[in-house]
Amino acid sequence: MSDQNYRNLDECSAGDCDSKPDVSDGGIDPVIQGEPFTSYFDEKIQIPEDEVHSWFSFRKLWAFTGPGFLMSIAYLDPGNIESDLQSGSVAGFKLLWVLLTATIIGLLLQRLAARLGVVTGLHLAEVCNRQYPKVPRIILWLMVELAIIGSDMQEVIGSAIAINLLSVGIIPLWGGVLITIADTFFFLFLDKYGLRKLEAFFGFLIAIMAVTFGYEYVRVRPDQGKLLKGMFFPYCEGCGPAQLEQAVGIVGAVIMPHNMYLHSALVKSRDVNRSNKKEVREANKYFFIESSIALFLSFLINVFVVAVFAEAFFGKTNMEVSTQCFNQSSSGQGALFPNNTDPLKVDIYKGGVVLGCYFGPAALYIWAVGILAAGQSSTMTGTYSGQFVMEGFLNLKWSRFARVVLTRSIAITPTLLVAIFQDVEHLTGMNDFLNVLQSLQLPFALIPILTFTSLRSVMSDFANGLFFKIAGGILILIVCCINIYFVVVYVSSLGHVGFYVGAAILSVVYLCFVGYLTWQCLVALGLKFLECGQTYNLGLTTYPELFLLNNMEKEDVSPSR
């Protein structure tokens, strides 16, 4: 495709033309250079040739390693850690199988996101920009931005809580937020020194989480038999509404909407010749292997947290913990826990305090270091998500500094306000609200990713087969239903008729838009009888100016890089 065609495409995506370009002659050239949207990263990692090991090469796997680990950080953010510790304290080891299942589902969905980026050379926000009409596109962008803001608030506040714990309460919550903002700006510009150095830094933060939470695991010494039983036997003996809500919360915490947009963009940092089917297929394979390894490591870290709180604090009451903390002269935090026999309820802050009461100050500070690594790393990847989404949906052509400032300001401003007017011990209610907010946005990532990866006009020979269309549709339906249940439970607990009326009105609008996206998804999945009128204007039957693979070179051809 020529540069002139690219300019025409940008004008069309901005709404300056009413018809799609005529490409009926099939003369679309394979696109290798000059893409209209480049990756946020200025460089692309070269993939080495390895003629000796044709089927699998560790050298190639190493070259592809990076995007999956950045993606996996969303599975280790403070919201996930809080869900883990609450799962352990509320249900013991009984919900580990839910965590395992949610992680596997997350891997399958991330596979779709990575394939979209590799095959089309566009990330999910860019594809949405080209495929959806203007009004749905803007609504979709706003919904995804809400999800990113909610996630960022949890991540920044998680970092601020860690700083508060490490400073023994000297640095207030709002001070921790300001510190997190400052060092996030600093770390984000590390990619100026090379993409691999930035990825290594993220790997270092993941290693810190593994070591710190691993230390807590070794210190507590959980029962391995109960752990394995809870992981591989789907049961929950004696569970009630509290455990059910926690199980739903695990799914909502693990599968995050903005992560689909992030992963589809990160894979663009590798130099893959998309005009060669063999290279595209190879890239899909190595990215899937790398994502599997990254999510396995993130799953182990999550298991560390669940097991620690399941072994040490499952079945404990507030009175027991309060007494223990008062007896610890180095703690003095017993007042955090009411002197009653209600089951213990913990969050990130109280979780660190409880560890310090039972296992000494070292356990508290090591826990805080792990939370700080989780919060800092997820805040950085959240910033990248915000930039990819804003650039993709709005086709922005701004300088890097302007993009960072705008996307950070959108997410940080409400976080700072919350930190100023809310003390560190009473953030659980806000965290529940943010989880609900992200649960509501989940369809706005999962439905588009299934839609576009199922379209041959977008994915060519790499479109989802019948099995993945059916399985993907069922998985997304299950995940969305689980999250909607979580939202209903939360709204029901508010106990005010005004909230019910407002929720009912918003639900009608929300369901109409989800229904619109679902209708287009069903057409993409092959239910052609649902097409009506000028369906092609929706971009779901013909939109050939996407970088199609119609003219891919034969697999036995290996063009020079």
Coordinates of C-alpha atoms in Angstrom, one line a residue:
M1 CA 0.0 0.0 0.0
S2 CA 1.4 3.4 -1.0
D3 CA 2.0 6.3 1.3
Q4 CA -0.8 8.1 -0.5
N5 CA -3.2 5.2 0.4
Y6 CA -2.1 5.5 4.0
R7 CA -2.9 9.2 3.9
N8 CA -6.3 8.4 2.5
L9 CA -6.9 5.8 5.2
D10 CA -6.0 8.3 7.9
E11 CA -8.4 10.8 6.4
C12 CA -11.2 8.2 6.3
S13 CA -10.5 7.2 9.9
A14 CA -10.9 10.8 10.9
G15 CA -14.3 11.0 9.1
D16 CA -13.2 13.1 6.1
C17 CA -14.5 10.7 3.5
D18 CA -17.7 8.8 3.1
S19 CA -16.7 5.9 1.1
K20 CA -14.1 3.2 1.4
P21 CA -11.3 3.2 -1.2
D22 CA -11.8 1.0 -4.2
V23 CA -9.5 -2.0 -3.8
S24 CA -11.7 -4.5 -5.6
D25 CA -8.9 -5.2 -8.0
G26 CA -7.1 -7.1 -5.2
G27 CA -3.9 -5.1 -5.8
I28 CA -3.0 -4.5 -2.2
D29 CA 0.7 -4.8 -1.8
P30 CA 2.1 -6.5 1.3
V31 CA 3.0 -3.9 3.9
I32 CA 6.4 -4.1 5.5
Q33 CA 7.4 -0.5 6.1
G34 CA 5.8 2.9 6.5
E35 CA 2.9 1.8 8.8
P36 CA 0.7 4.8 9.7
F37 CA 0.9 4.0 13.4
T38 CA 4.2 2.9 14.8
S39 CA 4.7 1.3 18.2
Y40 CA 5.2 3.5 21.2
F41 CA 8.8 2.2 21.3
D42 CA 11.1 3.8 18.8
E43 CA 13.0 0.6 18.0
K44 CA 12.0 -2.9 17.0
I45 CA 13.8 -6.0 18.2
Q46 CA 15.3 -8.0 15.4
I47 CA 14.5 -11.8 15.3
P48 CA 17.6 -13.9 14.7
E49 CA 17.7 -16.6 12.1
D50 CA 18.3 -20.1 13.4
E51 CA 18.5 -22.7 10.5
V52 CA 19.8 -25.4 12.8
H53 CA 16.7 -25.5 15.1
S54 CA 13.8 -25.1 12.7
W55 CA 10.9 -26.0 14.9
F56 CA 12.0 -24.4 18.2
S57 CA 14.9 -22.1 19.0
F58 CA 15.7 -20.7 22.4
R59 CA 17.4 -17.8 20.6
K60 CA 14.2 -16.8 18.9
L61 CA 12.2 -17.4 22.1
W62 CA 14.6 -15.0 23.9
A63 CA 14.1 -12.4 21.1
F64 CA 10.3 -12.6 21.5
T65 CA 10.5 -12.5 25.3
G66 CA 9.3 -9.3 26.8
P67 CA 5.7 -8.3 25.8
G68 CA 4.2 -11.3 27.6
F69 CA 5.9 -10.4 30.9
L70 CA 4.8 -6.8 30.6
M71 CA 1.3 -8.1 30.0
S72 CA 1.5 -10.4 33.0
I73 CA 2.1 -7.5 35.3
A74 CA -1.6 -6.8 35.1
Y75 CA -2.1 -10.2 36.8
L76 CA 0.1 -9.0 39.7
D77 CA -1.2 -5.5 40.3
P78 CA -2.3 -4.4 43.8
G79 CA -5.9 -5.2 43.0
N80 CA -5.0 -8.8 42.2
I81 CA -2.9 -9.1 45.4
E82 CA -5.7 -7.8 47.5
S83 CA -8.1 -10.2 45.9
D84 CA -5.6 -13.0 46.6
L85 CA -5.2 -12.2 50.3
Q86 CA -8.9 -11.8 50.8
S87 CA -9.5 -15.1 49.1
G88 CA -7.1 -16.8 51.4
S89 CA -8.5 -15.2 54.6
V90 CA -12.2 -15.8 53.6
A91 CA -12.1 -19.3 51.9
G92 CA -8.7 -20.7 52.8
F93 CA -7.3 -22.8 50.0
K94 CA -10.7 -23.7 48.5
L95 CA -10.7 -21.1 45.7
L96 CA -7.3 -21.8 44.3
W97 CA -8.9 -23.7 41.4
V98 CA -10.8 -20.6 40.5
L99 CA -7.6 -18.6 40.3
L100 CA -6.0 -21.3 38.1
T101 CA -9.1 -21.4 35.8
A102 CA -9.2 -17.6 35.5
T103 CA -5.5 -17.5 34.6
I104 CA -6.0 -20.1 31.9
I105 CA -8.9 -18.2 30.5
G106 CA -6.9 -15.1 30.6
L107 CA -4.1 -16.8 28.7
L108 CA -6.5 -17.8 25.9
L109 CA -7.9 -14.3 25.6
Q110 CA -4.4 -12.8 25.6
R111 CA -3.5 -15.2 22.8
L112 CA -6.2 -13.5 20.7
A113 CA -4.9 -10.0 21.5
A114 CA -1.3 -11.0 20.6
R115 CA -2.4 -12.6 17.3
L116 CA -4.3 -9.5 16.3
G117 CA -1.3 -7.3 16.7
V118 CA 1.1 -9.7 15.0
V119 CA -1.1 -10.4 12.0
T120 CA -2.5 -7.0 11.2
G121 CA 0.3 -4.8 12.5
L122 CA -2.3 -2.8 14.4
H123 CA -3.3 -3.0 18.0
L124 CA -6.8 -3.4 19.2
A125 CA -7.5 0.4 19.6
E126 CA -6.3 1.1 16.1
V127 CA -8.5 -1.7 14.6
C128 CA -11.5 -0.3 16.6
N129 CA -10.7 3.1 15.2
R130 CA -11.0 1.8 11.6
Q131 CA -13.8 -0.7 12.0
Y132 CA -16.4 1.0 14.2
P133 CA -18.5 4.0 13.2
K134 CA -17.7 7.3 14.9
V135 CA -20.3 7.4 17.7
P136 CA -19.7 3.7 18.9
R137 CA -16.0 4.3 18.6
I138 CA -16.1 7.3 20.9
I139 CA -18.3 5.5 23.4
L140 CA -15.9 2.5 23.3
W141 CA -12.9 4.8 23.9
L142 CA -14.6 6.4 26.9
M143 CA -15.5 3.1 28.4
V144 CA -11.9 1.8 28.1
E145 CA -10.6 5.0 29.5
L146 CA -12.8 4.5 32.6
A147 CA -11.4 1.0 33.0
I148 CA -7.8 2.3 32.8
I149 CA -8.6 5.1 35.3
G150 CA -10.1 2.6 37.7
S151 CA -7.1 0.3 37.4
D152 CA -4.6 3.1 37.7
M153 CA -6.3 4.3 40.9
Q154 CA -5.8 0.9 42.5
E155 CA -2.2 0.7 41.3
V156 CA -1.1 4.1 42.4
I157 CA -2.9 3.8 45.8
G158 CA -1.3 0.4 46.2
S159 CA 2.1 2.0 45.8
A160 CA 1.2 4.8 48.1
I161 CA 0.1 2.3 50.8
A162 CA 3.4 0.4 50.4
I163 CA 5.3 3.7 50.9
N164 CA 3.2 4.5 53.9
L165 CA 4.0 1.1 55.5
L166 CA 7.8 1.4 54.7
S167 CA 7.9 4.9 56.2
V168 CA 6.1 3.7 59.4
G169 CA 3.2 6.0 58.6
I170 CA 5.4 9.1 58.3
I171 CA 4.6 9.6 54.6
P172 CA 0.8 10.1 54.2
L173 CA -1.2 8.5 51.4
W174 CA -1.3 11.6 49.3
G175 CA 2.5 11.9 49.7
G176 CA 2.9 8.4 48.4
V177 CA 0.7 9.2 45.4
L178 CA 2.9 12.1 44.5
I179 CA 6.1 10.0 44.9
T180 CA 4.6 7.3 42.7
I181 CA 3.7 9.9 40.0
A182 CA 7.2 11.3 40.0
D183 CA 9.1 8.0 39.8
T184 CA 6.6 6.7 37.2
F185 CA 7.6 9.6 34.9
F186 CA 11.2 8.8 35.5
F187 CA 11.0 5.1 34.8
L188 CA 8.8 5.5 31.7
F189 CA 11.6 7.2 29.9
L190 CA 14.0 4.3 30.5
D191 CA 13.0 3.0 27.0
K192 CA 15.1 5.9 25.6
Y193 CA 18.1 3.7 26.7
G194 CA 16.8 0.7 24.8
L195 CA 13.7 -1.4 24.8
R196 CA 15.4 -4.4 26.1
K197 CA 16.7 -2.4 29.1
L198 CA 13.1 -1.4 29.8
E199 CA 11.9 -4.9 29.6
A200 CA 14.7 -6.1 31.9
F201 CA 13.6 -3.5 34.4
F202 CA 10.1 -4.9 34.4
G203 CA 11.6 -8.3 34.8
F204 CA 13.5 -7.1 37.8
L205 CA 10.3 -5.8 39.4
I206 CA 8.6 -9.2 38.8
A207 CA 11.6 -10.9 40.4
I208 CA 11.2 -8.6 43.5
M209 CA 7.6 -9.7 43.8
A210 CA 8.6 -13.4 43.5
V211 CA 11.3 -13.0 46.1
T212 CA 9.3 -11.0 48.6
F213 CA 6.0 -12.9 48.4
G214 CA 8.0 -16.1 48.2
Y215 CA 9.7 -15.2 51.5
E216 CA 6.3 -14.8 53.1
Y217 CA 5.3 -18.2 51.7
V218 CA 8.4 -19.9 53.1
R219 CA 8.1 -18.1 56.4
V220 CA 4.4 -19.2 56.9
R221 CA 5.0 -22.7 55.5
P222 CA 1.5 -23.5 54.2
D223 CA 0.1 -27.1 54.1
Q224 CA 1.1 -28.4 50.7
G225 CA -1.6 -31.1 50.7
K226 CA -4.4 -28.5 51.2
L227 CA -2.8 -26.3 48.6
L228 CA -2.7 -28.9 45.9
K229 CA -6.2 -30.1 46.8
G230 CA -7.6 -26.6 46.5
M231 CA -5.8 -26.0 43.2
F232 CA -6.8 -29.1 41.3
F233 CA -10.1 -30.2 42.9
P234 CA -12.9 -27.8 42.0
Y235 CA -14.9 -27.8 45.2
C236 CA -15.8 -25.4 48.0
E237 CA -17.1 -27.3 50.9
G238 CA -19.1 -25.3 53.4
C239 CA -18.9 -22.1 51.2
G240 CA -21.5 -19.4 51.4
P241 CA -22.3 -16.1 49.8
A242 CA -19.0 -14.5 51.0
Q243 CA -16.9 -17.2 49.3
L244 CA -19.0 -17.0 46.2
E245 CA -18.5 -13.3 46.0
Q246 CA -14.8 -13.8 46.5
A247 CA -14.7 -16.3 43.7
V248 CA -16.4 -13.8 41.4
G249 CA -13.9 -11.2 42.5
I250 CA -11.0 -13.4 41.6
V251 CA -12.2 -13.7 38.0
G252 CA -12.8 -9.9 37.8
A253 CA -9.4 -9.1 39.2
V254 CA -7.5 -11.5 36.9
I255 CA -9.1 -10.7 33.5
M256 CA -8.7 -6.9 33.0
P257 CA -10.1 -5.1 29.9
H258 CA -7.2 -2.7 29.3
N259 CA -4.7 -5.6 29.1
M260 CA -6.1 -6.8 25.8
Y261 CA -5.3 -3.4 24.3
L262 CA -1.9 -3.4 25.9
H263 CA -0.8 -6.8 24.8
S264 CA -1.9 -6.3 21.2
A265 CA 0.3 -3.2 21.0
L266 CA 3.4 -4.6 22.8
V267 CA 3.8 -7.4 20.3
K268 CA 4.5 -4.7 17.6
S269 CA 7.9 -4.1 19.2
R270 CA 9.3 -7.2 17.3
D271 CA 10.4 -7.0 13.7
V272 CA 8.1 -9.5 12.0
N273 CA 7.7 -9.5 8.2
R274 CA 3.9 -9.8 8.0
S275 CA 4.0 -10.5 4.3
N276 CA 5.5 -13.9 5.1
K277 CA 3.0 -16.4 6.6
K278 CA 5.8 -18.5 8.0
E279 CA 7.2 -15.6 10.0
V280 CA 3.7 -14.6 11.2
R281 CA 2.9 -18.2 12.3
E282 CA 6.3 -18.4 14.0
A283 CA 5.7 -15.1 15.9
N284 CA 2.3 -16.3 17.0
K285 CA 3.9 -19.5 18.3
Y286 CA 6.7 -17.8 20.3
F287 CA 4.5 -15.1 21.7
F288 CA 2.1 -17.8 23.0
I289 CA 4.9 -19.7 24.6
E290 CA 6.3 -16.6 26.2
S291 CA 2.9 -15.5 27.5
S292 CA 2.4 -19.0 28.9
I293 CA 5.6 -18.8 30.8
A294 CA 4.9 -15.3 32.0
L295 CA 1.4 -16.1 33.3
F296 CA 2.7 -19.3 34.9
L297 CA 5.1 -17.2 37.0
S298 CA 2.4 -14.7 37.8
F299 CA 0.1 -17.5 38.9
L300 CA 2.8 -18.8 41.2
I301 CA 3.2 -15.4 42.8
N302 CA -0.6 -15.1 43.3
V303 CA -0.6 -18.6 44.8
F304 CA 2.1 -17.5 47.3
V305 CA -0.2 -14.7 48.5
V306 CA -3.3 -16.8 48.7
A307 CA -1.5 -19.6 50.6
V308 CA 0.1 -17.3 53.1
F309 CA -3.2 -15.8 54.2
A310 CA -5.1 -19.1 53.9
E311 CA -2.6 -20.9 56.2
A312 CA -2.1 -18.1 58.7
F313 CA -5.4 -16.2 58.9
F314 CA -8.3 -18.3 57.6
G315 CA -10.8 -18.7 60.4
K316 CA -9.2 -16.0 62.5
T317 CA -11.5 -13.4 64.2
N318 CA -10.9 -9.7 64.7
M319 CA -10.5 -10.2 68.5
E320 CA -7.7 -12.8 68.0
V321 CA -5.8 -10.5 65.6
S322 CA -6.4 -7.4 67.8
T323 CA -5.0 -9.2 70.9
Q324 CA -2.0 -10.5 69.0
C325 CA -1.2 -7.0 67.6
F326 CA -1.6 -5.4 71.0
N327 CA 0.8 -7.9 72.4
Q328 CA 3.4 -7.0 69.8
S329 CA 5.3 -4.0 71.3
S330 CA 6.7 -3.2 67.8
S331 CA 3.3 -3.0 66.2
G332 CA 0.8 -1.0 68.1
Q333 CA -1.8 -1.5 65.3
G334 CA -4.3 -3.5 67.3
A335 CA -6.8 -0.6 67.1
L336 CA -7.2 -1.3 63.4
F337 CA -9.2 -4.4 64.2
P338 CA -12.5 -4.3 66.2
N339 CA -12.6 -6.2 69.4
N340 CA -15.3 -8.6 68.3
T341 CA -15.7 -12.2 67.1
D342 CA -16.5 -11.3 63.4
P343 CA -14.3 -13.0 60.8
L344 CA -11.1 -11.1 60.0
K345 CA -11.4 -8.8 57.0
V346 CA -8.1 -7.6 55.4
D347 CA -6.9 -5.4 52.6
I348 CA -3.4 -4.6 51.4
Y349 CA -2.7 -2.3 54.3
K350 CA -4.2 -4.4 57.0
G351 CA -2.6 -7.5 55.4
G352 CA 0.8 -6.1 55.9
V353 CA 0.0 -5.1 59.5
V354 CA -1.3 -8.6 60.3
L355 CA 1.9 -10.2 58.9
G356 CA 3.9 -7.9 61.1
C357 CA 1.9 -8.8 64.2
Y358 CA 2.3 -12.6 63.7
F359 CA 5.7 -13.0 62.0
G360 CA 7.6 -9.9 63.0
P361 CA 8.5 -6.5 61.5
A362 CA 10.6 -8.1 58.7
A363 CA 7.5 -9.8 57.3
L364 CA 5.7 -6.4 57.2
Y365 CA 8.5 -4.5 55.4
I366 CA 9.2 -7.3 53.0
W367 CA 5.4 -7.4 52.2
A368 CA 5.5 -3.6 51.6
V369 CA 8.4 -3.9 49.2
G370 CA 6.5 -6.5 47.2
I371 CA 3.4 -4.3 47.1
L372 CA 5.6 -1.4 46.0
A373 CA 7.0 -3.4 43.1
A374 CA 3.5 -4.6 42.1
G375 CA 2.1 -1.1 42.2
Q376 CA 5.1 0.6 40.5
S377 CA 5.3 -1.9 37.6
S378 CA 1.5 -2.0 37.0
T379 CA 1.3 1.8 37.1
M380 CA 3.9 2.0 34.3
T381 CA 2.2 -0.6 32.1
G382 CA -1.1 1.2 32.9
T383 CA 0.4 4.4 31.5
Y384 CA 1.4 2.5 28.3
S385 CA -2.2 1.2 28.0
G386 CA -3.6 4.7 28.3
Q387 CA -1.3 6.0 25.6
F388 CA -2.0 3.1 23.2
V389 CA -5.7 3.5 23.7
M390 CA -5.8 7.2 23.3
E391 CA -3.5 7.2 20.3
G392 CA -5.3 4.4 18.6
F393 CA -8.9 5.6 19.1
L394 CA -8.2 9.3 18.5
N395 CA -5.3 9.0 16.1
L396 CA -3.2 11.5 18.0
K397 CA 0.1 12.7 16.7
W398 CA 1.5 14.3 19.8
S399 CA 5.0 14.4 21.2
R400 CA 5.9 11.7 23.8
F401 CA 6.0 14.1 26.7
A402 CA 2.6 15.6 25.9
R403 CA 1.1 12.1 25.6
V404 CA 2.5 11.0 28.9
V405 CA 1.3 14.1 30.7
L406 CA -2.2 13.9 29.3
T407 CA -2.7 10.2 29.9
R408 CA -1.2 10.4 33.4
S409 CA -3.3 13.4 34.3
I410 CA -6.6 11.7 33.4
A411 CA -5.9 8.8 35.7
I412 CA -3.9 10.5 38.5
T413 CA -6.1 13.5 39.3
P414 CA -9.0 11.4 40.8
T415 CA -6.5 9.2 42.6
L416 CA -4.9 12.2 44.2
L417 CA -8.2 13.6 45.3
V418 CA -9.2 10.3 46.9
A419 CA -5.8 10.1 48.7
I420 CA -6.2 13.6 50.1
F421 CA -9.7 13.1 51.5
Q422 CA -9.5 9.4 52.4
D423 CA -7.3 7.9 55.1
V424 CA -5.2 4.8 54.5
E425 CA -7.3 2.5 56.8
H426 CA -10.6 3.0 55.0
L427 CA -10.0 2.3 51.3
T428 CA -11.8 -1.1 51.0
G429 CA -15.1 0.5 50.0
M430 CA -13.5 2.5 47.2
N431 CA -11.5 -0.6 46.0
D432 CA -14.8 -2.5 45.7
F433 CA -16.3 0.3 43.6
L434 CA -13.2 0.3 41.3
N435 CA -13.5 -3.5 40.9
V436 CA -17.1 -3.0 39.9
L437 CA -16.1 -0.3 37.4
Q438 CA -13.6 -2.5 35.7
S439 CA -16.0 -5.4 35.6
L440 CA -18.5 -3.3 33.7
Q441 CA -15.9 -2.4 31.1
L442 CA -14.8 -6.0 30.4
P443 CA -17.2 -6.6 27.4
F444 CA -15.7 -3.5 25.7
A445 CA -12.4 -5.4 25.3
L446 CA -13.5 -9.0 25.0
I447 CA -16.2 -8.6 22.4
P448 CA -14.1 -6.5 20.0
I449 CA -11.1 -8.9 20.3
L450 CA -13.3 -11.9 19.5
T451 CA -15.0 -10.0 16.7
F452 CA -11.9 -8.9 14.8
T453 CA -9.9 -12.1 15.3
S454 CA -12.8 -14.0 13.8
L455 CA -13.0 -11.9 10.6
R456 CA -11.1 -13.2 7.6
S457 CA -11.2 -9.7 6.1
V458 CA -9.0 -8.7 9.1
M459 CA -7.0 -11.8 9.9
S460 CA -6.9 -13.7 6.6
D461 CA -5.7 -17.2 7.1
F462 CA -5.2 -16.5 10.8
A463 CA -8.8 -15.9 11.6
N464 CA -10.3 -18.0 14.4
G465 CA -11.5 -21.4 13.4
L466 CA -14.9 -22.8 14.3
F467 CA -13.6 -24.3 17.6
F468 CA -12.1 -21.0 18.8
K469 CA -15.1 -19.0 17.7
I470 CA -17.5 -21.2 19.8
A471 CA -15.1 -21.6 22.7
G472 CA -14.2 -18.0 22.7
G473 CA -17.8 -16.9 22.6
I474 CA -18.7 -19.2 25.5
L475 CA -15.7 -18.1 27.6
I476 CA -16.5 -14.4 27.1
L477 CA -20.2 -15.0 27.8
I478 CA -19.3 -16.8 31.1
V479 CA -16.7 -14.1 32.1
C480 CA -19.1 -11.3 31.4
C481 CA -22.0 -13.0 33.2
I482 CA -19.8 -13.6 36.3
N483 CA -18.7 -9.9 36.3
I484 CA -22.3 -8.7 35.9
Y485 CA -23.3 -10.8 38.9
F486 CA -20.5 -9.2 40.9
V487 CA -21.9 -5.7 39.9
V488 CA -25.5 -6.7 40.9
V489 CA -24.3 -7.9 44.3
Y490 CA -22.4 -4.7 44.8
V491 CA -25.3 -2.5 43.8
S492 CA -27.7 -4.6 46.0
S493 CA -25.5 -4.0 49.0
L494 CA -25.7 -0.2 48.7
G495 CA -29.2 -0.3 50.2
H496 CA -30.6 3.0 48.8
V497 CA -33.5 3.3 46.4
G498 CA -31.8 6.2 44.6
F499 CA -28.8 3.9 43.7
Y500 CA -31.3 1.3 42.4
V501 CA -33.1 3.8 40.1
G502 CA -29.8 5.2 38.8
A503 CA -28.4 1.7 38.3
A504 CA -31.5 0.7 36.4
I505 CA -31.3 3.7 34.0
L506 CA -27.6 3.2 33.4
S507 CA -28.2 -0.6 32.9
V508 CA -30.6 0.0 30.0
V509 CA -28.0 2.2 28.2
Y510 CA -25.2 -0.1 29.0
L511 CA -27.0 -3.2 27.8
C512 CA -28.0 -1.5 24.5
F513 CA -24.4 -0.7 23.7
V514 CA -23.2 -4.2 24.7
G515 CA -26.0 -5.6 22.6
Y516 CA -24.8 -3.5 19.6
L517 CA -21.3 -4.9 20.0
T518 CA -22.6 -8.4 20.4
W519 CA -24.7 -8.2 17.3
Q520 CA -21.6 -7.2 15.3
C521 CA -19.6 -10.0 16.9
L522 CA -22.3 -12.6 16.0
V523 CA -22.1 -11.4 12.4
A524 CA -18.3 -11.8 12.5
L525 CA -18.7 -15.3 14.0
G526 CA -20.7 -16.4 10.9
L527 CA -24.3 -15.7 11.7
K528 CA -24.9 -14.0 8.4
F529 CA -28.7 -14.0 8.8
L530 CA -28.2 -11.2 11.4
E531 CA -26.9 -8.9 8.7
C532 CA -29.3 -6.2 7.7
G533 CA -29.3 -3.1 5.4
Q534 CA -26.0 -1.6 4.6
T535 CA -24.1 -3.8 7.1
Y536 CA -20.9 -3.2 5.3
N537 CA -20.9 0.4 6.6
L538 CA -20.2 -1.1 10.0
G539 CA -16.9 -2.3 8.7
L540 CA -17.6 -5.9 9.5
T541 CA -17.8 -7.4 6.0
T542 CA -15.4 -5.5 3.9
Y543 CA -12.7 -3.1 5.1
P544 CA -9.8 -4.1 2.9
E545 CA -7.6 -1.1 3.7
L546 CA -6.5 -3.0 6.8
F547 CA -3.2 -4.5 6.2
L548 CA -4.5 -7.8 4.9
L549 CA -2.4 -10.8 4.1
N550 CA -4.1 -11.6 0.7
N551 CA -0.8 -11.3 -1.1
M552 CA 1.4 -13.0 1.5
E553 CA 4.5 -14.7 0.1
K554 CA 4.6 -18.4 0.0
E555 CA 5.9 -20.1 3.1
D556 CA 9.0 -21.4 1.4
V557 CA 10.1 -17.8 0.6
S558 CA 12.3 -16.1 3.2
P559 CA 12.7 -12.5 2.3
S560 CA 15.6 -10.5 3.7
R561 CA 14.9 -8.4 6.7

